[in-house]
Every structure is written in structure tokens, then in C-alpha cells.
PDB file of C-alpha atoms in Angstrom:
ATOM      1  CA  MET B 130      -9.175   8.607  11.972  1.00  0.00           C
ATOM      2  CA  PRO B 131     -12.083   7.991   9.539  1.00  0.00           C
ATOM      3  CA  GLU B 132     -14.454  10.916   9.206  1.00  0.00           C
ATOM      4  CA  TYR B 133     -17.738   9.228  10.117  1.00  0.00           C
ATOM      5  CA  ARG B 134     -18.766   7.577  13.377  1.00  0.00           C
ATOM      6  CA  ILE B 135     -21.474   4.910  13.121  1.00  0.00           C
ATOM      7  CA  VAL B 136     -23.467   3.804  16.156  1.00  0.00           C
ATOM      8  CA  ALA B 137     -26.155   1.149  16.543  1.00  0.00           C
ATOM      9  CA  PHE B 138     -28.401   1.173  19.602  1.00  0.00           C
ATOM     10  CA  TYR B 139     -31.674  -0.024  21.027  1.00  0.00           C
ATOM     11  CA  LYS B 140     -33.485   0.093  24.325  1.00  0.00           C
ATOM     12  CA  PHE B 141     -36.688  -1.599  25.409  1.00  0.00           C
ATOM     13  CA  THR B 142     -38.390   0.837  27.750  1.00  0.00           C
ATOM     14  CA  PRO B 143     -41.943   2.267  27.844  1.00  0.00           C
ATOM     15  CA  LEU B 144     -42.052   5.483  25.789  1.00  0.00           C
ATOM     16  CA  VAL B 145     -44.662   7.970  24.662  1.00  0.00           C
ATOM     17  CA  ALA B 146     -44.107   7.429  20.953  1.00  0.00           C
ATOM     18  CA  ASP B 147     -45.662  10.566  19.505  1.00  0.00           C
ATOM     19  CA  LYS B 148     -44.983  13.267  16.940  1.00  0.00           C
ATOM     20  CA  PRO B 149     -43.321  15.709  19.386  1.00  0.00           C
ATOM     21  CA  LEU B 150     -40.677  13.085  20.246  1.00  0.00           C
ATOM     22  CA  GLN B 151     -40.315  12.172  16.575  1.00  0.00           C
ATOM     23  CA  GLN B 152     -39.812  15.822  15.646  1.00  0.00           C
ATOM     24  CA  ALA B 153     -37.373  16.479  18.513  1.00  0.00           C
ATOM     25  CA  LEU B 154     -35.122  13.580  17.504  1.00  0.00           C
ATOM     26  CA  PHE B 155     -35.288  14.551  13.845  1.00  0.00           C
ATOM     27  CA  GLU B 156     -34.208  18.093  14.700  1.00  0.00           C
ATOM     28  CA  VAL B 157     -31.282  17.123  16.952  1.00  0.00           C
ATOM     29  CA  CYS B 158     -29.967  14.799  14.235  1.00  0.00           C
ATOM     30  CA  SER B 159     -30.398  17.426  11.527  1.00  0.00           C
ATOM     31  CA  ARG B 160     -28.623  20.120  13.550  1.00  0.00           C
ATOM     32  CA  ASN B 161     -25.633  17.815  13.990  1.00  0.00           C
ATOM     33  CA  ASP B 162     -25.397  16.464  10.410  1.00  0.00           C
ATOM     34  CA  VAL B 163     -26.348  12.967  11.576  1.00  0.00           C
ATOM     35  CA  VAL B 164     -28.269  10.652   9.231  1.00  0.00           C
ATOM     36  CA  GLY B 165     -29.562   7.101   9.421  1.00  0.00           C
ATOM     37  CA  THR B 166     -32.735   5.560  10.836  1.00  0.00           C
ATOM     38  CA  ILE B 167     -34.357   5.853  14.259  1.00  0.00           C
ATOM     39  CA  LEU B 168     -37.489   3.870  15.140  1.00  0.00           C
ATOM     40  CA  ILE B 169     -39.712   4.882  18.055  1.00  0.00           C
ATOM     41  CA  ALA B 170     -42.475   2.701  19.516  1.00  0.00           C
ATOM     42  CA  PRO B 171     -44.328   2.348  22.822  1.00  0.00           C
ATOM     43  CA  GLU B 172     -41.936  -0.513  23.688  1.00  0.00           C
ATOM     44  CA  GLY B 173     -38.740   1.512  23.150  1.00  0.00           C
ATOM     45  CA  ILE B 174     -36.272   2.895  20.621  1.00  0.00           C
ATOM     46  CA  ASN B 175     -33.995   1.383  17.970  1.00  0.00           C
ATOM     47  CA  GLY B 176     -31.622   2.877  15.444  1.00  0.00           C
ATOM     48  CA  THR B 177     -28.396   3.060  13.508  1.00  0.00           C
ATOM     49  CA  ILE B 178     -26.991   6.495  12.708  1.00  0.00           C
ATOM     50  CA  GLY B 179     -23.807   7.999  11.353  1.00  0.00           C
ATOM     51  CA  GLY B 180     -22.123  11.380  11.198  1.00  0.00           C
ATOM     52  CA  PRO B 181     -19.320  13.496  12.623  1.00  0.00           C
ATOM     53  CA  GLU B 182     -17.874  12.330  15.953  1.00  0.00           C
ATOM     54  CA  ALA B 183     -19.178  15.314  17.921  1.00  0.00           C
ATOM     55  CA  GLY B 184     -22.549  15.286  16.163  1.00  0.00           C
ATOM     56  CA  VAL B 185     -23.216  11.636  16.951  1.00  0.00           C
ATOM     57  CA  GLU B 186     -22.260  12.275  20.565  1.00  0.00           C
ATOM     58  CA  GLN B 187     -24.853  15.060  20.767  1.00  0.00           C
ATOM     59  CA  VAL B 188     -27.544  12.694  19.488  1.00  0.00           C
ATOM     60  CA  LEU B 189     -26.525   9.991  21.973  1.00  0.00           C
ATOM     61  CA  THR B 190     -26.788  12.564  24.778  1.00  0.00           C
ATOM     62  CA  ALA B 191     -30.309  13.433  23.648  1.00  0.00           C
ATOM     63  CA  LEU B 192     -31.285   9.759  23.461  1.00  0.00           C
ATOM     64  CA  ARG B 193     -29.972   9.083  26.967  1.00  0.00           C
ATOM     65  CA  GLY B 194     -32.151  11.919  28.201  1.00  0.00           C
ATOM     66  CA  LEU B 195     -35.296   9.987  27.251  1.00  0.00           C
ATOM     67  CA  PRO B 196     -37.255   8.184  30.003  1.00  0.00           C
ATOM     68  CA  GLY B 197     -35.584   4.890  30.886  1.00  0.00           C
ATOM     69  CA  CYS B 198     -32.680   5.451  28.466  1.00  0.00           C
ATOM     70  CA  ALA B 199     -29.982   6.793  30.801  1.00  0.00           C
ATOM     71  CA  ASP B 200     -28.085   3.498  30.497  1.00  0.00           C
ATOM     72  CA  LEU B 201     -28.556   3.204  26.719  1.00  0.00           C
ATOM     73  CA  GLU B 202     -25.697   1.142  25.279  1.00  0.00           C
ATOM     74  CA  HIS B 203     -24.384   1.378  21.743  1.00  0.00           C
ATOM     75  CA  LYS B 204     -21.999  -0.373  19.396  1.00  0.00           C
ATOM     76  CA  GLU B 205     -19.804   1.784  17.211  1.00  0.00           C
ATOM     77  CA  SER B 206     -17.488   1.667  14.236  1.00  0.00           C
ATOM     78  CA  TYR B 207     -15.991   4.175  11.806  1.00  0.00           C
ATOM     79  CA  SER B 208     -16.065   4.737   8.061  1.00  0.00           C
ATOM     80  CA  ASP B 209     -14.338   6.967   5.519  1.00  0.00           C
ATOM     81  CA  GLU B 210     -17.679   7.712   3.892  1.00  0.00           C
ATOM     82  CA  GLN B 211     -21.157   8.451   5.168  1.00  0.00           C
ATOM     83  CA  PRO B 212     -22.918   5.055   5.373  1.00  0.00           C
ATOM     84  CA  PHE B 213     -26.465   6.430   5.025  1.00  0.00           C
ATOM     85  CA  PHE B 214     -28.177   8.420   2.306  1.00  0.00           C
ATOM     86  CA  ARG B 215     -30.698  10.264   4.469  1.00  0.00           C
ATOM     87  CA  LEU B 216     -32.310  10.706   7.843  1.00  0.00           C
ATOM     88  CA  LYS B 217     -35.481   8.807   8.780  1.00  0.00           C
ATOM     89  CA  VAL B 218     -37.243   9.040  12.131  1.00  0.00           C
ATOM     90  CA  ARG B 219     -40.301   6.799  12.227  1.00  0.00           C
ATOM     91  CA  LEU B 220     -43.124   6.008  14.605  1.00  0.00           C
ATOM     92  CA  LYS B 221     -43.832   2.277  14.799  1.00  0.00           C
ATOM     93  CA  LYS B 222     -45.983  -0.234  16.644  1.00  0.00           C
ATOM     94  CA  GLU B 223     -42.860  -2.289  17.424  1.00  0.00           C
ATOM     95  CA  ILE B 224     -39.178  -1.374  17.137  1.00  0.00           C
ATOM     96  CA  VAL B 225     -38.587  -4.857  15.762  1.00  0.00           C
ATOM     97  CA  THR B 226     -41.656  -6.504  14.292  1.00  0.00           C
ATOM     98  CA  LEU B 227     -42.440  -9.985  15.612  1.00  0.00           C
ATOM     99  CA  GLY B 228     -46.190  -9.592  15.315  1.00  0.00           C
ATOM    100  CA  VAL B 229     -47.136 -11.644  18.391  1.00  0.00           C
ATOM    101  CA  PRO B 230     -49.354  -9.723  20.836  1.00  0.00           C
ATOM    102  CA  GLY B 231     -48.253  -9.733  24.449  1.00  0.00           C
ATOM    103  CA  VAL B 232     -44.548 -10.448  23.876  1.00  0.00           C
ATOM    104  CA  ASP B 233     -42.834  -7.784  25.986  1.00  0.00           C
ATOM    105  CA  PRO B 234     -39.047  -7.729  26.525  1.00  0.00           C
ATOM    106  CA  ASN B 235     -39.640  -5.115  29.220  1.00  0.00           C
ATOM    107  CA  LYS B 236     -41.093  -7.951  31.345  1.00  0.00           C
ATOM    108  CA  ALA B 237     -38.894 -10.972  30.567  1.00  0.00           C
ATOM    109  CA  VAL B 238     -36.070 -11.915  28.201  1.00  0.00           C
ATOM    110  CA  GLY B 239     -33.622 -14.774  27.904  1.00  0.00           C
ATOM    111  CA  THR B 240     -30.325 -15.178  29.712  1.00  0.00           C
ATOM    112  CA  TYR B 241     -27.605 -12.915  28.330  1.00  0.00           C
ATOM    113  CA  VAL B 242     -24.312 -14.556  27.374  1.00  0.00           C
ATOM    114  CA  ALA B 243     -21.214 -12.371  27.057  1.00  0.00           C
ATOM    115  CA  PRO B 244     -19.195 -12.698  23.823  1.00  0.00           C
ATOM    116  CA  GLU B 245     -16.310 -14.128  25.859  1.00  0.00           C
ATOM    117  CA  ASP B 246     -18.545 -17.024  27.019  1.00  0.00           C
ATOM    118  CA  TRP B 247     -20.420 -17.606  23.765  1.00  0.00           C
ATOM    119  CA  ASN B 248     -18.019 -20.127  22.212  1.00  0.00           C
ATOM    120  CA  ASP B 249     -18.224 -22.459  25.197  1.00  0.00           C
ATOM    121  CA  LEU B 250     -22.018 -22.343  25.211  1.00  0.00           C
ATOM    122  CA  ILE B 251     -22.621 -23.071  21.530  1.00  0.00           C
ATOM    123  CA  SER B 252     -19.953 -25.778  21.533  1.00  0.00           C
ATOM    124  CA  SER B 253     -21.912 -27.785  24.119  1.00  0.00           C
ATOM    125  CA  PRO B 254     -23.430 -30.918  22.533  1.00  0.00           C
ATOM    126  CA  ASP B 255     -26.848 -30.325  24.127  1.00  0.00           C
ATOM    127  CA  VAL B 256     -27.149 -26.731  22.817  1.00  0.00           C
ATOM    128  CA  VAL B 257     -28.877 -25.842  19.548  1.00  0.00           C
ATOM    129  CA  THR B 258     -27.801 -22.485  18.135  1.00  0.00           C
ATOM    130  CA  ILE B 259     -30.445 -20.577  16.183  1.00  0.00           C
ATOM    131  CA  ASP B 260     -29.837 -17.613  13.900  1.00  0.00           C
ATOM    132  CA  THR B 261     -32.872 -15.328  14.265  1.00  0.00           C
ATOM    133  CA  ARG B 262     -32.013 -13.173  11.250  1.00  0.00           C
ATOM    134  CA  ASN B 263     -33.583 -13.375   7.814  1.00  0.00           C
ATOM    135  CA  ASP B 264     -32.290 -15.683   5.104  1.00  0.00           C
ATOM    136  CA  TYR B 265     -30.447 -13.078   3.016  1.00  0.00           C
ATOM    137  CA  GLU B 266     -28.486 -12.044   6.114  1.00  0.00           C
ATOM    138  CA  VAL B 267     -27.608 -15.601   7.092  1.00  0.00           C
ATOM    139  CA  ARG B 268     -26.463 -16.359   3.552  1.00  0.00           C
ATOM    140  CA  ILE B 269     -23.262 -14.304   3.898  1.00  0.00           C
ATOM    141  CA  GLY B 270     -22.215 -15.449   7.367  1.00  0.00           C
ATOM    142  CA  GLN B 271     -23.238 -17.277  10.545  1.00  0.00           C
ATOM    143  CA  PHE B 272     -21.847 -19.081  13.584  1.00  0.00           C
ATOM    144  CA  LYS B 273     -20.440 -22.525  12.954  1.00  0.00           C
ATOM    145  CA  GLY B 274     -23.180 -25.141  13.182  1.00  0.00           C
ATOM    146  CA  ALA B 275     -26.041 -22.658  13.643  1.00  0.00           C
ATOM    147  CA  ILE B 276     -29.506 -23.381  12.283  1.00  0.00           C
ATOM    148  CA  ASN B 277     -30.920 -21.077   9.616  1.00  0.00           C
ATOM    149  CA  PRO B 278     -34.731 -20.833   9.947  1.00  0.00           C
ATOM    150  CA  GLU B 279     -34.832 -19.591   6.311  1.00  0.00           C
ATOM    151  CA  THR B 280     -37.280 -16.819   7.136  1.00  0.00           C
ATOM    152  CA  VAL B 281     -37.989 -13.942   4.781  1.00  0.00           C
ATOM    153  CA  SER B 282     -39.228 -11.732   7.604  1.00  0.00           C
ATOM    154  CA  PHE B 283     -39.012 -11.814  11.398  1.00  0.00           C
ATOM    155  CA  ARG B 284     -42.803 -12.282  11.514  1.00  0.00           C
ATOM    156  CA  GLU B 285     -42.241 -15.848  10.250  1.00  0.00           C
ATOM    157  CA  PHE B 286     -39.992 -16.768  13.170  1.00  0.00           C
ATOM    158  CA  PRO B 287     -42.688 -17.678  15.769  1.00  0.00           C
ATOM    159  CA  GLU B 288     -44.348 -20.258  13.515  1.00  0.00           C
ATOM    160  CA  TRP B 289     -40.967 -21.723  12.543  1.00  0.00           C
ATOM    161  CA  TYR B 290     -39.871 -21.939  16.185  1.00  0.00           C
ATOM    162  CA  ARG B 291     -43.019 -23.729  17.306  1.00  0.00           C
ATOM    163  CA  LYS B 292     -42.566 -26.389  14.621  1.00  0.00           C
ATOM    164  CA  PHE B 293     -38.837 -26.713  15.308  1.00  0.00           C
ATOM    165  CA  ARG B 294     -39.340 -27.133  19.049  1.00  0.00           C
ATOM    166  CA  GLU B 295     -41.502 -30.179  18.422  1.00  0.00           C
ATOM    167  CA  THR B 296     -38.497 -31.877  16.796  1.00  0.00           C
ATOM    168  CA  ARG B 297     -35.978 -30.947  19.532  1.00  0.00           C
ATOM    169  CA  PRO B 298     -37.965 -30.711  22.780  1.00  0.00           C
ATOM    170  CA  ASN B 299     -35.020 -31.373  25.121  1.00  0.00           C
ATOM    171  CA  ALA B 300     -32.312 -29.217  23.567  1.00  0.00           C
ATOM    172  CA  ARG B 301     -31.042 -26.097  25.246  1.00  0.00           C
ATOM    173  CA  ILE B 302     -31.551 -23.098  22.984  1.00  0.00           C
ATOM    174  CA  ALA B 303     -29.084 -20.303  22.184  1.00  0.00           C
ATOM    175  CA  MET B 304     -30.123 -17.483  19.847  1.00  0.00           C
ATOM    176  CA  TYR B 305     -28.254 -14.637  18.200  1.00  0.00           C
ATOM    177  CA  CYS B 306     -28.825 -11.745  15.798  1.00  0.00           C
ATOM    178  CA  THR B 307     -26.966  -8.725  14.418  1.00  0.00           C
ATOM    179  CA  GLY B 308     -27.011  -6.350  17.378  1.00  0.00           C
ATOM    180  CA  GLY B 309     -29.098  -8.137  19.992  1.00  0.00           C
ATOM    181  CA  ILE B 310     -32.510  -6.556  19.478  1.00  0.00           C
ATOM    182  CA  ARG B 311     -34.230  -9.417  17.641  1.00  0.00           C
ATOM    183  CA  CYS B 312     -33.083 -11.804  20.346  1.00  0.00           C
ATOM    184  CA  GLU B 313     -34.752  -9.662  22.971  1.00  0.00           C
ATOM    185  CA  LYS B 314     -38.028 -10.353  21.173  1.00  0.00           C
ATOM    186  CA  SER B 315     -37.332 -13.965  20.168  1.00  0.00           C
ATOM    187  CA  THR B 316     -36.254 -15.025  23.669  1.00  0.00           C
ATOM    188  CA  ALA B 317     -39.193 -13.174  25.230  1.00  0.00           C
ATOM    189  CA  PHE B 318     -41.412 -15.092  22.811  1.00  0.00           C
ATOM    190  CA  ALA B 319     -39.759 -18.422  23.701  1.00  0.00           C
ATOM    191  CA  LEU B 320     -40.304 -17.783  27.416  1.00  0.00           C
ATOM    192  CA  ALA B 321     -43.942 -16.905  26.733  1.00  0.00           C
ATOM    193  CA  GLU B 322     -44.219 -20.233  24.890  1.00  0.00           C
ATOM    194  CA  GLY B 323     -43.209 -22.073  28.051  1.00  0.00           C
ATOM    195  CA  GLU B 324     -39.418 -22.321  27.877  1.00  0.00           C
ATOM    196  CA  ASP B 325     -37.752 -22.428  31.301  1.00  0.00           C
ATOM    197  CA  GLU B 326     -34.535 -20.900  29.985  1.00  0.00           C
ATOM    198  CA  VAL B 327     -33.185 -19.667  26.676  1.00  0.00           C
ATOM    199  CA  PHE B 328     -29.837 -17.970  26.010  1.00  0.00           C
ATOM    200  CA  HIS B 329     -28.863 -15.129  23.694  1.00  0.00           C
ATOM    201  CA  LEU B 330     -25.651 -13.368  22.692  1.00  0.00           C
ATOM    202  CA  LYS B 331     -25.343 -10.031  24.479  1.00  0.00           C
ATOM    203  CA  GLY B 332     -24.631  -7.277  21.993  1.00  0.00           C
ATOM    204  CA  GLY B 333     -25.190  -9.614  19.067  1.00  0.00           C
ATOM    205  CA  ILE B 334     -22.793 -10.525  16.290  1.00  0.00           C
ATOM    206  CA  LEU B 335     -21.425  -6.990  16.124  1.00  0.00           C
ATOM    207  CA  LYS B 336     -20.220  -7.078  19.718  1.00  0.00           C
ATOM    208  CA  TYR B 337     -18.768 -10.550  19.198  1.00  0.00           C
ATOM    209  CA  LEU B 338     -16.823  -9.463  16.106  1.00  0.00           C
ATOM    210  CA  GLU B 339     -15.621  -6.374  17.951  1.00  0.00           C
ATOM    211  CA  THR B 340     -14.546  -8.357  21.042  1.00  0.00           C
ATOM    212  CA  ILE B 341     -13.345 -11.815  20.006  1.00  0.00           C
ATOM    213  CA  PRO B 342     -10.063 -12.175  18.071  1.00  0.00           C
ATOM    214  CA  GLU B 343     -10.462 -13.828  14.686  1.00  0.00           C
ATOM    215  CA  THR B 344      -8.086 -16.609  15.751  1.00  0.00           C
ATOM    216  CA  GLU B 345     -10.530 -17.623  18.500  1.00  0.00           C
ATOM    217  CA  SER B 346     -13.739 -16.985  16.596  1.00  0.00           C
ATOM    218  CA  LEU B 347     -16.494 -19.433  15.646  1.00  0.00           C
ATOM    219  CA  TRP B 348     -17.978 -16.896  13.211  1.00  0.00           C
ATOM    220  CA  GLU B 349     -17.802 -17.852   9.538  1.00  0.00           C
ATOM    221  CA  GLY B 350     -18.183 -15.259   6.777  1.00  0.00           C
ATOM    222  CA  GLU B 351     -19.265 -11.651   7.137  1.00  0.00           C
ATOM    223  CA  CYS B 352     -22.088  -9.926   9.014  1.00  0.00           C
ATOM    224  CA  PHE B 353     -24.750  -8.061   7.048  1.00  0.00           C
ATOM    225  CA  VAL B 354     -25.415  -4.500   8.260  1.00  0.00           C
ATOM    226  CA  PHE B 355     -28.209  -2.179   7.222  1.00  0.00           C
ATOM    227  CA  ASP B 356     -26.175   0.635   5.701  1.00  0.00           C
ATOM    228  CA  ARG B 357     -23.917   1.355   2.738  1.00  0.00           C
ATOM    229  CA  ARG B 358     -21.111  -0.769   4.188  1.00  0.00           C
ATOM    230  CA  VAL B 359     -23.332  -3.834   3.471  1.00  0.00           C
ATOM    231  CA  ALA B 360     -21.231  -6.177   5.642  1.00  0.00           C
ATOM    232  CA  VAL B 361     -18.479  -6.121   8.259  1.00  0.00           C
ATOM    233  CA  LYS B 362     -15.767  -8.569   9.309  1.00  0.00           C
ATOM    234  CA  HIS B 363     -13.831  -9.153  12.526  1.00  0.00           C
ATOM    235  CA  GLY B 364     -12.854  -5.911  14.191  1.00  0.00           C
ATOM    236  CA  LEU B 365     -15.909  -4.409  12.434  1.00  0.00           C
ATOM    237  CA  GLU B 366     -13.824  -3.706   9.356  1.00  0.00           C
ATOM    238  CA  VAL B 367     -15.800  -3.171   6.153  1.00  0.00           C
ATOM    239  CA  GLY B 368     -16.323  -6.459   4.308  1.00  0.00           C
ATOM    240  CA  GLU B 369     -16.180  -7.430   0.648  1.00  0.00           C
ATOM    241  CA  PHE B 370     -19.922  -7.541  -0.093  1.00  0.00           C
ATOM    242  CA  VAL B 371     -21.772  -4.815  -1.978  1.00  0.00           C
ATOM    243  CA  SER B 372     -25.506  -4.280  -2.421  1.00  0.00           C
ATOM    244  CA  CYS B 373     -27.550  -4.795  -5.580  1.00  0.00           C
ATOM    245  CA  HIS B 374     -29.201  -1.436  -6.248  1.00  0.00           C
ATOM    246  CA  ALA B 375     -32.203  -3.197  -7.749  1.00  0.00           C
ATOM    247  CA  CYS B 376     -33.125  -5.812  -5.117  1.00  0.00           C
ATOM    248  CA  ARG B 377     -30.765  -4.844  -2.227  1.00  0.00           C
ATOM    249  CA  GLU B 378     -29.386  -8.389  -1.933  1.00  0.00           C
ATOM    250  CA  PRO B 379     -25.784  -8.551  -0.688  1.00  0.00           C
ATOM    251  CA  LEU B 380     -23.412  -9.506  -3.496  1.00  0.00           C
ATOM    252  CA  ALA B 381     -20.088 -11.314  -3.135  1.00  0.00           C
ATOM    253  CA  PRO B 382     -17.169 -10.436  -5.452  1.00  0.00           C
ATOM    254  CA  GLU B 383     -17.945 -13.484  -7.602  1.00  0.00           C
ATOM    255  CA  ASP B 384     -21.547 -12.254  -8.095  1.00  0.00           C
ATOM    256  CA  LEU B 385     -20.186  -9.113  -9.768  1.00  0.00           C
ATOM    257  CA  LYS B 386     -18.509 -11.281 -12.399  1.00  0.00           C
ATOM    258  CA  SER B 387     -21.788 -12.934 -13.373  1.00  0.00           C
ATOM    259  CA  PRO B 388     -23.267 -12.036 -16.801  1.00  0.00           C
ATOM    260  CA  LEU B 389     -26.540 -11.527 -14.901  1.00  0.00           C
ATOM    261  CA  PHE B 390     -25.057  -8.596 -12.984  1.00  0.00           C
ATOM    262  CA  VAL B 391     -25.751  -5.173 -14.494  1.00  0.00           C
ATOM    263  CA  LYS B 392     -24.746  -2.327 -12.206  1.00  0.00           C
ATOM    264  CA  GLY B 393     -27.813  -0.613 -10.806  1.00  0.00           C
ATOM    265  CA  GLU B 394     -30.213  -2.848 -12.775  1.00  0.00           C
ATOM    266  CA  SER B 395     -29.947  -6.526 -11.857  1.00  0.00           C
ATOM    267  CA  CYS B 396     -27.933  -9.283 -10.200  1.00  0.00           C
ATOM    268  CA  PRO B 397     -27.978 -13.112 -10.099  1.00  0.00           C
ATOM    269  CA  HIS B 398     -30.636 -12.960  -7.365  1.00  0.00           C
ATOM    270  CA  CYS B 399     -33.162 -10.723  -9.153  1.00  0.00           C
ATOM    271  CA  HIS B 400     -32.409 -11.188 -12.853  1.00  0.00           C
ATOM    272  CA  GLY B 401     -35.593 -12.229 -14.609  1.00  0.00           C
ATOM    273  CA  LEU B 402     -37.805 -11.169 -11.702  1.00  0.00           C
ATOM    274  CA  THR B 403     -38.247  -7.537 -12.773  1.00  0.00           C
ATOM    275  CA  SER B 404     -40.120  -5.993 -15.694  1.00  0.00           C
ATOM    276  CA  ASP B 405     -38.656  -3.934 -18.528  1.00  0.00           C
ATOM    277  CA  GLU B 406     -40.241  -0.871 -16.938  1.00  0.00           C
ATOM    278  CA  GLN B 407     -38.581  -1.575 -13.584  1.00  0.00           C
ATOM    279  CA  ARG B 408     -35.178  -2.166 -15.159  1.00  0.00           C
ATOM    280  CA  ALA B 409     -35.480   1.095 -17.084  1.00  0.00           C
ATOM    281  CA  ARG B 410     -36.296   2.883 -13.831  1.00  0.00           C
ATOM    282  CA  PHE B 411     -33.345   1.263 -12.058  1.00  0.00           C
ATOM    283  CA  ALA B 412     -31.036   2.255 -14.933  1.00  0.00           C
ATOM    284  CA  GLU B 413     -32.194   5.865 -14.736  1.00  0.00           C
ATOM    285  CA  ARG B 414     -31.686   5.904 -10.977  1.00  0.00           C
ATOM    286  CA  GLN B 415     -28.160   4.569 -11.409  1.00  0.00           C
ATOM    287  CA  LYS B 416     -27.456   7.248 -14.017  1.00  0.00           C
ATOM    288  CA  GLN B 417     -28.700  10.024 -11.721  1.00  0.00           C
ATOM    289  CA  GLN B 418     -26.615   8.706  -8.836  1.00  0.00           C
ATOM    290  CA  GLU B 419     -23.491   8.713 -10.971  1.00  0.00           C
ATOM    291  CA  LEU B 420     -24.191  12.229 -12.274  1.00  0.00           C
ATOM    292  CA  ALA B 421     -24.767  13.462  -8.716  1.00  0.00           C
ATOM    293  CA  ALA B 422     -21.473  11.896  -7.622  1.00  0.00           C
ATOM    294  CA  LEU B 423     -19.626  13.669 -10.454  1.00  0.00           C
ATOM    295  CA  ARG B 424     -21.123  16.968  -9.248  1.00  0.00           C
ATOM    296  CA  GLY B 425     -20.120  16.176  -5.677  1.00  0.00           C
ATOM    297  CA  GLU B 426     -23.751  16.096  -4.597  1.00  0.00           C
ATOM    298  CA  LYS B 427     -25.915  13.646  -2.678  1.00  0.00           C
ATOM    299  CA  HIS B 428     -28.555  11.885  -4.735  1.00  0.00           C
ATOM    300  CA  LEU B 429     -30.905  11.436  -1.768  1.00  0.00           C
ATOM    301  CA  GLY B 430     -31.531  14.046   0.892  1.00  0.00           C
ATOM    302  CA  ALA B 431     -33.008  14.035   4.391  1.00  0.00           C
ATOM    303  CA  LYS B 432     -36.619  12.979   4.642  1.00  0.00           C
ATOM    304  CA  TYR B 433     -39.000  13.362   7.562  1.00  0.00           C
ATOM    305  CA  GLU B 434     -41.180  10.265   7.617  1.00  0.00           C
ATOM    306  CA  ASP B 435     -44.183   9.097   9.601  1.00  0.00           C
ATOM    307  CA  GLU B 436     -45.014   5.580   8.463  1.00  0.00           C
ATOM    308  CA  ALA B 437     -47.272   3.370  10.547  1.00  0.00           C
ATOM    309  CA  GLN B 438     -46.087  -0.183  11.128  1.00  0.00           C
ATOM    310  CA  THR B 439     -48.066  -2.625   9.025  1.00  0.00           C
TER     311      THR B 439
END
């Protein structure tokens, strides 16, 4: 059994998102050698964490003790190495930033579709499937025939959707994202815009890849994840992509063969976009990471953060 358990979770529920809660969650993670990121906002909680089996279970117990979180669901996988560099517990205005006032998944969301029923839905000729993730995520994998809104940030999605809906006013809409959280917001937004019904994949791509055999799957490529694994495949096995340490873009094996790829400094996506000073800084960071690895040390440690959502 791999050493590290990785869990992704979210829950929309009214919370008192304050420093005492932030500190309490930071401490329970620290005591149990669990790292990753947890976001807390008045609308709920969102996170992906990793650590020892028993330690992660202790954190999940603490999370399910929060108001409205007793039925908190999670998706899990395992890794031979710790997928996160440090622990971050942040207070936010939103746990996933759409930027549209009044959109509240605690009041109304779209119709959930189980992974087992997803193929039939998106294969219907009157259904348009929309990927609500950002462009760099879509680039390495998506459902067959899905539309890529080509957004750089989730804040761009509402404007894109309004324009798109004018071109396909009668289509039924099905949305999906990595773990389900963005679709909670995007379908709530669509309903607020006047949609009678909109569908979304329950548990997101991760649950689909965990549940549906590859022989029956309509998923093409790999699924980007926000940790050191970079991407996962069917069965949530670690994929072939790695991350550029300079720009964080996911890189396919062929990207690593490019003359524009310099480990820790640049890749085909960011070459020419950084200054000499930045490249020198990236090179030094790469050097320090390699020296730390030779010493058997972590280059980045735990960090207690309080960053306001902008």
C-alpha cells in the first residue's frame, strides 16, 4: 500500500469563517503530519490534503464535526510520495471564485448525474457538454465532444456562458469539472440566469475516472490535479504529465524533449515570456530543491497563511 493518502473534499454550508476555525484546522493537520490546502469561506469549505492514512482520517473527523459537514463526502487516492510541499489554511470570500454576487449553491444547484448515467446524457444529440475548467486543464484531457470555454480563470465563465447561450438557446446543458465544486457554482449561476434545468456530473471527473472502466469511458486524455501528481488517469493512477517549475503548465512527455525545455527554468509554454532575472531565480530555486533532495530534506515547509480573496 502506498504511504500517502490523498483526499479531495468540499461542502457548501454556511460557516463562520474566522481565525479561530482557521487556526483549529491548521493545528489538527499539523499534529497529524497532513499537508495540502484548505479554503474556508462563509459559503463552505474546500480542500485537497495528503498524509498518513490515520492522520488524514483524523482531519476528516474534525472536518465532519463542523456545522453542516456531518455528511461531508470525499474522493481519495494514494501515492508513494507526498503530493504537497506544505500546509496552507486560508480564509476566503468564496471557496471557488466565480465573482458573481448572489450566486449561492446552498439555495439551488443543477441536477446531479451519477457517473454511471453520464455517458447516456452527454451522448444525447440535444445535450451540449461544457467543461467549466480553465484552458490549461482542458488542454490535457476532456470528455469526448465537450466544449472548451477557453477561460484563463473561473471569473471569466459567466460572461462566456451568457454569450454562448445566445447561440444555443434550446440545447440542454451538462457541465463538469475536476471534483464537482465548480459545477456547484456554475449550475447555480445558470439557474440564476433563468435556466429551467441544467445537469452536472456528481463527484466530477475524479469520481468518473474512479468509477467507470476505461473500456466504457468517454474521457479522453488525463485529468489535471492541483498537486505534485499533476494529472491522473483511469482508476486515479498517476498520469504521464509533469509540471513546469517556472510557469506551472502541465507538460507532456514530448514537451520535455523540446529545446525550449530547461528543467526548473522554462518550457515551450513560457519560453521567451520571462526575464533574465526571473530565469536566474528559477534556476537557483531548482538548484536548492535538488540540494535539499540530496540531503533528504524538504525544500518548502508548512506555512500558516491568511490571504484575503481578491
